[in-house]
JSON list of C-alpha atoms in Angstrom, two decimals:
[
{"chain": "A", "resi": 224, "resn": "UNK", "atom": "CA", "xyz": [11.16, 9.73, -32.73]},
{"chain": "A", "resi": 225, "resn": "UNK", "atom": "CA", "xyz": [9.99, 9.15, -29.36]},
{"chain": "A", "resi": 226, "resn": "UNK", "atom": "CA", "xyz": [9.83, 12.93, -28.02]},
{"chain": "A", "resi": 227, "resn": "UNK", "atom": "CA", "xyz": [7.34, 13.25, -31.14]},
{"chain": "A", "resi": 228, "resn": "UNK", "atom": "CA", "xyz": [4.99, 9.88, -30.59]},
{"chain": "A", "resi": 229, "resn": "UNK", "atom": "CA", "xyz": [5.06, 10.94, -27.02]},
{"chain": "A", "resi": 230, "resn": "UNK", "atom": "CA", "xyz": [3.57, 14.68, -27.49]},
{"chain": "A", "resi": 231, "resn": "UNK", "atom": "CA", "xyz": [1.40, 13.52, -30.38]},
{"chain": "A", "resi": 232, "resn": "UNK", "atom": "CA", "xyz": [0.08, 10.73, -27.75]},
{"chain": "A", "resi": 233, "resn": "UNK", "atom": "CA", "xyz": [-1.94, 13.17, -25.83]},
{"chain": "A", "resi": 234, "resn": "UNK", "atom": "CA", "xyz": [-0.59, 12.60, -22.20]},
{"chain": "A", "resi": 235, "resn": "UNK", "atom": "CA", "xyz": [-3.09, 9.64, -21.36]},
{"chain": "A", "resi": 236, "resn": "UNK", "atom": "CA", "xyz": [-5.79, 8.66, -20.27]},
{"chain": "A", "resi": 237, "resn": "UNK", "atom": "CA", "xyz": [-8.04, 10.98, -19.65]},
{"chain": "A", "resi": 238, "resn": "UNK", "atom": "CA", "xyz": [-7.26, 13.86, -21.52]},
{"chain": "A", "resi": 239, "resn": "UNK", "atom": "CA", "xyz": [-9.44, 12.96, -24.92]},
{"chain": "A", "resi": 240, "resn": "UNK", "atom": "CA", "xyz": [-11.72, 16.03, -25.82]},
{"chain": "A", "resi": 241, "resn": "UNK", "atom": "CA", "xyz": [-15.46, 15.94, -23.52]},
{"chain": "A", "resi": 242, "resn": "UNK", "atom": "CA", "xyz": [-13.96, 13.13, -21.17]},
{"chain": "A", "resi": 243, "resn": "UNK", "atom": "CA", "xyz": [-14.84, 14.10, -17.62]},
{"chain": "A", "resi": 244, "resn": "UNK", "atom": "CA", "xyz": [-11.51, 14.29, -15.41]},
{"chain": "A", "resi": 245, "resn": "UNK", "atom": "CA", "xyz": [-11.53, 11.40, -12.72]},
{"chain": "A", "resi": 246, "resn": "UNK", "atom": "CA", "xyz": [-11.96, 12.53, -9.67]},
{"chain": "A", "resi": 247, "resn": "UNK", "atom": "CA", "xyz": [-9.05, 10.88, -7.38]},
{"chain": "A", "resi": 248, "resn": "UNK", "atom": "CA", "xyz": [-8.04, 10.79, -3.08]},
{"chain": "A", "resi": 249, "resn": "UNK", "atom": "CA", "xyz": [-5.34, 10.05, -1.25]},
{"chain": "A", "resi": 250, "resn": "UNK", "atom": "CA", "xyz": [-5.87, 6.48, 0.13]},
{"chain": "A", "resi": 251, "resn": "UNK", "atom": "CA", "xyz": [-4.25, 6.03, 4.37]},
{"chain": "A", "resi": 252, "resn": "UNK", "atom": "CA", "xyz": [-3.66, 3.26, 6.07]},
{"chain": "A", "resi": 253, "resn": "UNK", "atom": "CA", "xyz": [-1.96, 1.27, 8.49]},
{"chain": "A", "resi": 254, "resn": "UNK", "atom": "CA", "xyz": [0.02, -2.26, 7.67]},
{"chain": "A", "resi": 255, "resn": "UNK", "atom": "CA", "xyz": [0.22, -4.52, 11.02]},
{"chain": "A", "resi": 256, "resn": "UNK", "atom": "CA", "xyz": [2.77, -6.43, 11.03]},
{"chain": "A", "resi": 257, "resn": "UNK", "atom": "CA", "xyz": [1.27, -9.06, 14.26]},
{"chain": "A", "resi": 258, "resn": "UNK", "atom": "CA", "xyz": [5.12, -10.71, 15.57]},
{"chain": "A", "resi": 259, "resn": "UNK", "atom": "CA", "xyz": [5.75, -14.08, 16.97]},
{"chain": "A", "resi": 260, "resn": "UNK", "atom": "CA", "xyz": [7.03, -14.30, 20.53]},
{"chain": "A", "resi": 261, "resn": "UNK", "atom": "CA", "xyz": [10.60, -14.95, 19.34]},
{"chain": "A", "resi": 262, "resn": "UNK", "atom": "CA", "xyz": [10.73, -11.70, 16.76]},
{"chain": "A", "resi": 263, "resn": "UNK", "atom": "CA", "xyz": [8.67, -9.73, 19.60]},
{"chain": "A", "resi": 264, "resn": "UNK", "atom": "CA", "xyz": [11.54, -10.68, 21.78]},
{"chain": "A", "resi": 265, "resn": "UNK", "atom": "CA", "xyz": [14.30, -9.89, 19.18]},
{"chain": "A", "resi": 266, "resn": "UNK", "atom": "CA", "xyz": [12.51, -6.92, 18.58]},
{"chain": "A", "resi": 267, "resn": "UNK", "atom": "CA", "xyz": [13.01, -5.62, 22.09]},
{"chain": "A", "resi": 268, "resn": "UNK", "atom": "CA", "xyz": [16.43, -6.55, 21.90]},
{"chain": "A", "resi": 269, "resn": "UNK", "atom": "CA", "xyz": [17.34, -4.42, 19.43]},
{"chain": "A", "resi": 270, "resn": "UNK", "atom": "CA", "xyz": [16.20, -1.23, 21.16]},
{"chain": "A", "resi": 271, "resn": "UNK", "atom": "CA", "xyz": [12.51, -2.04, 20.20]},
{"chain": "A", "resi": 272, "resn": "UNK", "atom": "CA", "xyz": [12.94, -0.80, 16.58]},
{"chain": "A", "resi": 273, "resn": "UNK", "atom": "CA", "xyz": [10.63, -2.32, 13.57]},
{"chain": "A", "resi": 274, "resn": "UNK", "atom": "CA", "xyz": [13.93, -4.55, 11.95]},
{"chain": "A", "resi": 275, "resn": "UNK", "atom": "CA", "xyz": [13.68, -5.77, 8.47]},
{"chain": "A", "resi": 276, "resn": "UNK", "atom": "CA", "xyz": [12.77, -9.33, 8.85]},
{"chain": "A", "resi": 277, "resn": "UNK", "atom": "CA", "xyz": [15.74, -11.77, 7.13]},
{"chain": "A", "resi": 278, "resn": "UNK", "atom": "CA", "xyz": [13.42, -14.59, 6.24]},
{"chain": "A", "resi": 279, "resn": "UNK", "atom": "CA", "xyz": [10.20, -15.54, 5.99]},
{"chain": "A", "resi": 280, "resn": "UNK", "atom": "CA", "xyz": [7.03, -14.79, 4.25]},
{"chain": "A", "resi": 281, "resn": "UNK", "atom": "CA", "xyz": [7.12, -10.73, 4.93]},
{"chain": "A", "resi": 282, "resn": "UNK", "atom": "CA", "xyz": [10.69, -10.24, 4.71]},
{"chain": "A", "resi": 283, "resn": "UNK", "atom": "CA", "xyz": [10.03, -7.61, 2.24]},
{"chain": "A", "resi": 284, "resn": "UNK", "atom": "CA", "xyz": [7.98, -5.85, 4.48]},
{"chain": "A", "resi": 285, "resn": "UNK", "atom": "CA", "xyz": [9.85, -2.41, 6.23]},
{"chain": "A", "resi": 286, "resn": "UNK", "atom": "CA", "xyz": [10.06, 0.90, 5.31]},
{"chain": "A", "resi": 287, "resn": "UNK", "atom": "CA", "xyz": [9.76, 1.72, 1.65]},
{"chain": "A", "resi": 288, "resn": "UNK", "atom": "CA", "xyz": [7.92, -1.33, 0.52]},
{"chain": "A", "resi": 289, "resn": "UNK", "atom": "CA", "xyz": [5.35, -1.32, -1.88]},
{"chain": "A", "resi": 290, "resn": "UNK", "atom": "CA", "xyz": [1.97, -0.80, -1.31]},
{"chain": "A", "resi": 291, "resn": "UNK", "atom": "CA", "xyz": [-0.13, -1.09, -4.52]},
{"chain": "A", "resi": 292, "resn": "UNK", "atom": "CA", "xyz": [-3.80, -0.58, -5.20]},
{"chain": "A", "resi": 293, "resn": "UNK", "atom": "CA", "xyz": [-5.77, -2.26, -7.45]},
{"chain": "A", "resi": 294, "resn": "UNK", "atom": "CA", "xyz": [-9.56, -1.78, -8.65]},
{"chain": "A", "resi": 295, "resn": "UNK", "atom": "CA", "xyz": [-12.06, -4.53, -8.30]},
{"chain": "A", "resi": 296, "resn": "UNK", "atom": "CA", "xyz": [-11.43, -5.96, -11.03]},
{"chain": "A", "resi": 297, "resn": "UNK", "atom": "CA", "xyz": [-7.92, -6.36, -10.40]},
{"chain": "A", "resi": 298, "resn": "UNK", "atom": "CA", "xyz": [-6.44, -3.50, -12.34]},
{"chain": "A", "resi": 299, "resn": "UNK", "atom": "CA", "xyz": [-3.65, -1.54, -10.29]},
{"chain": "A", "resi": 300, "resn": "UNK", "atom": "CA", "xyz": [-4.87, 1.72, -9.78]},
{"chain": "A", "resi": 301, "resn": "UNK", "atom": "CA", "xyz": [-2.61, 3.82, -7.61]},
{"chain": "A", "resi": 302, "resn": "UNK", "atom": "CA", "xyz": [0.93, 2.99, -5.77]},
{"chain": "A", "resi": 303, "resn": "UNK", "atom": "CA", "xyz": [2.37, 3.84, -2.71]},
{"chain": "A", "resi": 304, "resn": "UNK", "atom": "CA", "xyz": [4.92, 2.61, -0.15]},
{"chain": "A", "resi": 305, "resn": "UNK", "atom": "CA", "xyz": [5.34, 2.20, 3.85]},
{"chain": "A", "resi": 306, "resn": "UNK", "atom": "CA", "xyz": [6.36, 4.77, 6.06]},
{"chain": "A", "resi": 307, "resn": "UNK", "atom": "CA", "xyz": [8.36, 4.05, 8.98]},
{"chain": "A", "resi": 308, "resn": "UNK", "atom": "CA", "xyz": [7.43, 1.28, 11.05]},
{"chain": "A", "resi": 309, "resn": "UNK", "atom": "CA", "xyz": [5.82, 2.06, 14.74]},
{"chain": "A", "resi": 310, "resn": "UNK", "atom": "CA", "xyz": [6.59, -0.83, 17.17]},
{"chain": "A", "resi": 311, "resn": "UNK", "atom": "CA", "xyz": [4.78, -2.04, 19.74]},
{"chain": "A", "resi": 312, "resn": "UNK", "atom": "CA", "xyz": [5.20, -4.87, 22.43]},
{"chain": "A", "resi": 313, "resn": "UNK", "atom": "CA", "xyz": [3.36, -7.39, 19.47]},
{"chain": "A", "resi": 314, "resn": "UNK", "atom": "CA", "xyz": [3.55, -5.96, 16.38]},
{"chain": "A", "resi": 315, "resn": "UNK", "atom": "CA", "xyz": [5.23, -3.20, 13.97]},
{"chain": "A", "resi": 316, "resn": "UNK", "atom": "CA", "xyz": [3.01, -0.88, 12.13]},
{"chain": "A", "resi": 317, "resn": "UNK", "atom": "CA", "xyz": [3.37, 0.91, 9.06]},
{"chain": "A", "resi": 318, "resn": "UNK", "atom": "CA", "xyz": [1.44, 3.48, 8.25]},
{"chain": "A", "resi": 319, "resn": "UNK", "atom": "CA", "xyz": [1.33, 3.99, 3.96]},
{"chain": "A", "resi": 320, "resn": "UNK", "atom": "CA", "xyz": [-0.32, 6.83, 1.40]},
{"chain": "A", "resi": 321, "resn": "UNK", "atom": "CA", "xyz": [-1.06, 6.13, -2.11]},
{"chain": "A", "resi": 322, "resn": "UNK", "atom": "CA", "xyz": [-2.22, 9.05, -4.13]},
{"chain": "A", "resi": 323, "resn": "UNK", "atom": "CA", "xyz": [-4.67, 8.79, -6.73]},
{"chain": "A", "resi": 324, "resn": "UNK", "atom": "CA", "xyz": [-6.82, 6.68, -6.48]},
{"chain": "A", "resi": 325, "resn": "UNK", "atom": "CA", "xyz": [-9.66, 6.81, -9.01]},
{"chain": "A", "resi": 326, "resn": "UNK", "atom": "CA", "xyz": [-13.08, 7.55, -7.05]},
{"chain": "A", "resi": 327, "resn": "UNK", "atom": "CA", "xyz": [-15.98, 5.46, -8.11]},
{"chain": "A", "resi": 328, "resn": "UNK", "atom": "CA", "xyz": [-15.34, 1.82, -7.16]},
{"chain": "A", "resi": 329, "resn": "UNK", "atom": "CA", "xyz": [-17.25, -0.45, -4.57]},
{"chain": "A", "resi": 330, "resn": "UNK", "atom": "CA", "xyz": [-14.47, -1.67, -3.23]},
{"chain": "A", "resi": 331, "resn": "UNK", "atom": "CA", "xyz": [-10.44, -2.01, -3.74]},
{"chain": "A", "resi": 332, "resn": "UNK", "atom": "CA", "xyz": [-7.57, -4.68, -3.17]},
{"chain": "A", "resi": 333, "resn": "UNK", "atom": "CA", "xyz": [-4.61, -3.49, -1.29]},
{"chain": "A", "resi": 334, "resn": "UNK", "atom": "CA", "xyz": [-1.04, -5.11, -1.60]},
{"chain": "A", "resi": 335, "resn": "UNK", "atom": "CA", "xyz": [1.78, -4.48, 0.44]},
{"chain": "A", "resi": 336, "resn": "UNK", "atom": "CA", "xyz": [4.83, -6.31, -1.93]},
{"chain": "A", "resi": 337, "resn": "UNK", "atom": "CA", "xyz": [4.21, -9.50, -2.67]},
{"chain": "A", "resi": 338, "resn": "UNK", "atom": "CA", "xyz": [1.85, -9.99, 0.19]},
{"chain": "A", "resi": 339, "resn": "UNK", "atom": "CA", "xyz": [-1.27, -11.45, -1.00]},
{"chain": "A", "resi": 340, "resn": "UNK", "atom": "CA", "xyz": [-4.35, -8.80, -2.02]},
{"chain": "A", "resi": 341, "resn": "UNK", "atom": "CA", "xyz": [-6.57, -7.78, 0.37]},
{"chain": "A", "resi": 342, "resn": "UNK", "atom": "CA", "xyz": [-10.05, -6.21, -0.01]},
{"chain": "A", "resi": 343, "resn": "UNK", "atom": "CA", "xyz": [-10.69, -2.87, 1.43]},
{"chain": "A", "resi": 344, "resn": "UNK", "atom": "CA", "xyz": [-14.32, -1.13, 1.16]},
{"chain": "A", "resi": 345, "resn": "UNK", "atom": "CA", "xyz": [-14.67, 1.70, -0.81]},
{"chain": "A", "resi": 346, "resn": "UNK", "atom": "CA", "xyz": [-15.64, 3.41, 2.56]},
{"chain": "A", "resi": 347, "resn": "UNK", "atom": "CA", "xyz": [-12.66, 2.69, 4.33]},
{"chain": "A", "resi": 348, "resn": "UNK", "atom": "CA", "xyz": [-10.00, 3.38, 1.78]},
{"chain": "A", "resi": 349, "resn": "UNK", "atom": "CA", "xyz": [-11.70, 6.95, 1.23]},
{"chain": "A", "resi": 350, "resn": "UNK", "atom": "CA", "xyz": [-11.78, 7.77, 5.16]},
{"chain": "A", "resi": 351, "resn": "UNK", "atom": "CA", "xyz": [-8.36, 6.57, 5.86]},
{"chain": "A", "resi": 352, "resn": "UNK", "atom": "CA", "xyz": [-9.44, 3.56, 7.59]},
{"chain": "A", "resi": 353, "resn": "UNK", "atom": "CA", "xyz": [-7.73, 0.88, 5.95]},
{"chain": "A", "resi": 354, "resn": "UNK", "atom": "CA", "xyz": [-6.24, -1.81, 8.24]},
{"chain": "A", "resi": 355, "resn": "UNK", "atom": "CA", "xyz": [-3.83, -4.61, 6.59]},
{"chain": "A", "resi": 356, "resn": "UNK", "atom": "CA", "xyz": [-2.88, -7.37, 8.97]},
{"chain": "A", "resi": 357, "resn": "UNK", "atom": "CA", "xyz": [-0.16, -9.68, 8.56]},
{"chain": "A", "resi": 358, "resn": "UNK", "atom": "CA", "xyz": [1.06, -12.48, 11.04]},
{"chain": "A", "resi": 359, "resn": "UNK", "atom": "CA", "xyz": [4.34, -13.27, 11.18]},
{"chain": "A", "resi": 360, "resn": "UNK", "atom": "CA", "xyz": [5.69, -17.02, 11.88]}
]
């Protein structure tokens, strides 16, 4: 019963006859993850790897996480998830993809878990330019 709702359903959404296909990119970014002295320090401790925090606001927040786009008007869009984590004396950064993302909005919000949205222009998300910065304790 479900093999037949599912190829009478027509795929989704965009696939009616005469819709125009929605043109999509690849959104790229970077998530900064800004340390305090005492995780900076632990940090270099530990052979100055990016460690999964084990409390805290952002302990979610390491390789694999969830990075998921919404439109302006709050409707999630596209998903993605964090790459391996590049640390530096301060911080870890995680560079993230999420692929399709519908063209055509002014600008999107940009959550990494359960982080708190964050607007990104339209501009920015299409050149690869998007920036999330967290601070950490």
């Amino acid at each position: 019963m479900g093999l037949a709702w599912g190829l009478s359903s027509g795929g989704g959404a965009g696939t009616s006859p005469g819709a125009k296909p929605v043109k999509t990119f690849t959104m790229k970014g970077d998530m900064k993850l800004v340390l305090s002295l005492h995780e900076a320090l632990q940090q270099l401790s530990q052979g100055g790897q990016c460690m999964p925090r084990h409390s805290g606001p952002y302990m979610d927040i390491q390789e694999g996480a969830t990075v998921t786009v919404y439109s302006a008007s709050g409707k999630v869009v596209a998903t993605g998830a964090l790459q391996q984590g590049v640390p530096s004396a301060t911080d870890c950064t995680f560079p993230f993809t999420a692929s399709g993302v519908p063209e055509g909005e002014k600008f999107y919000q940009v959550e990494v878990e359960h982080s708190g949205r964050k607007p990104v222009s339209a501009q920015k998300a299409r050149q690869g330019e998007v920036l999330i910065e967290l601070k950490s304790g």
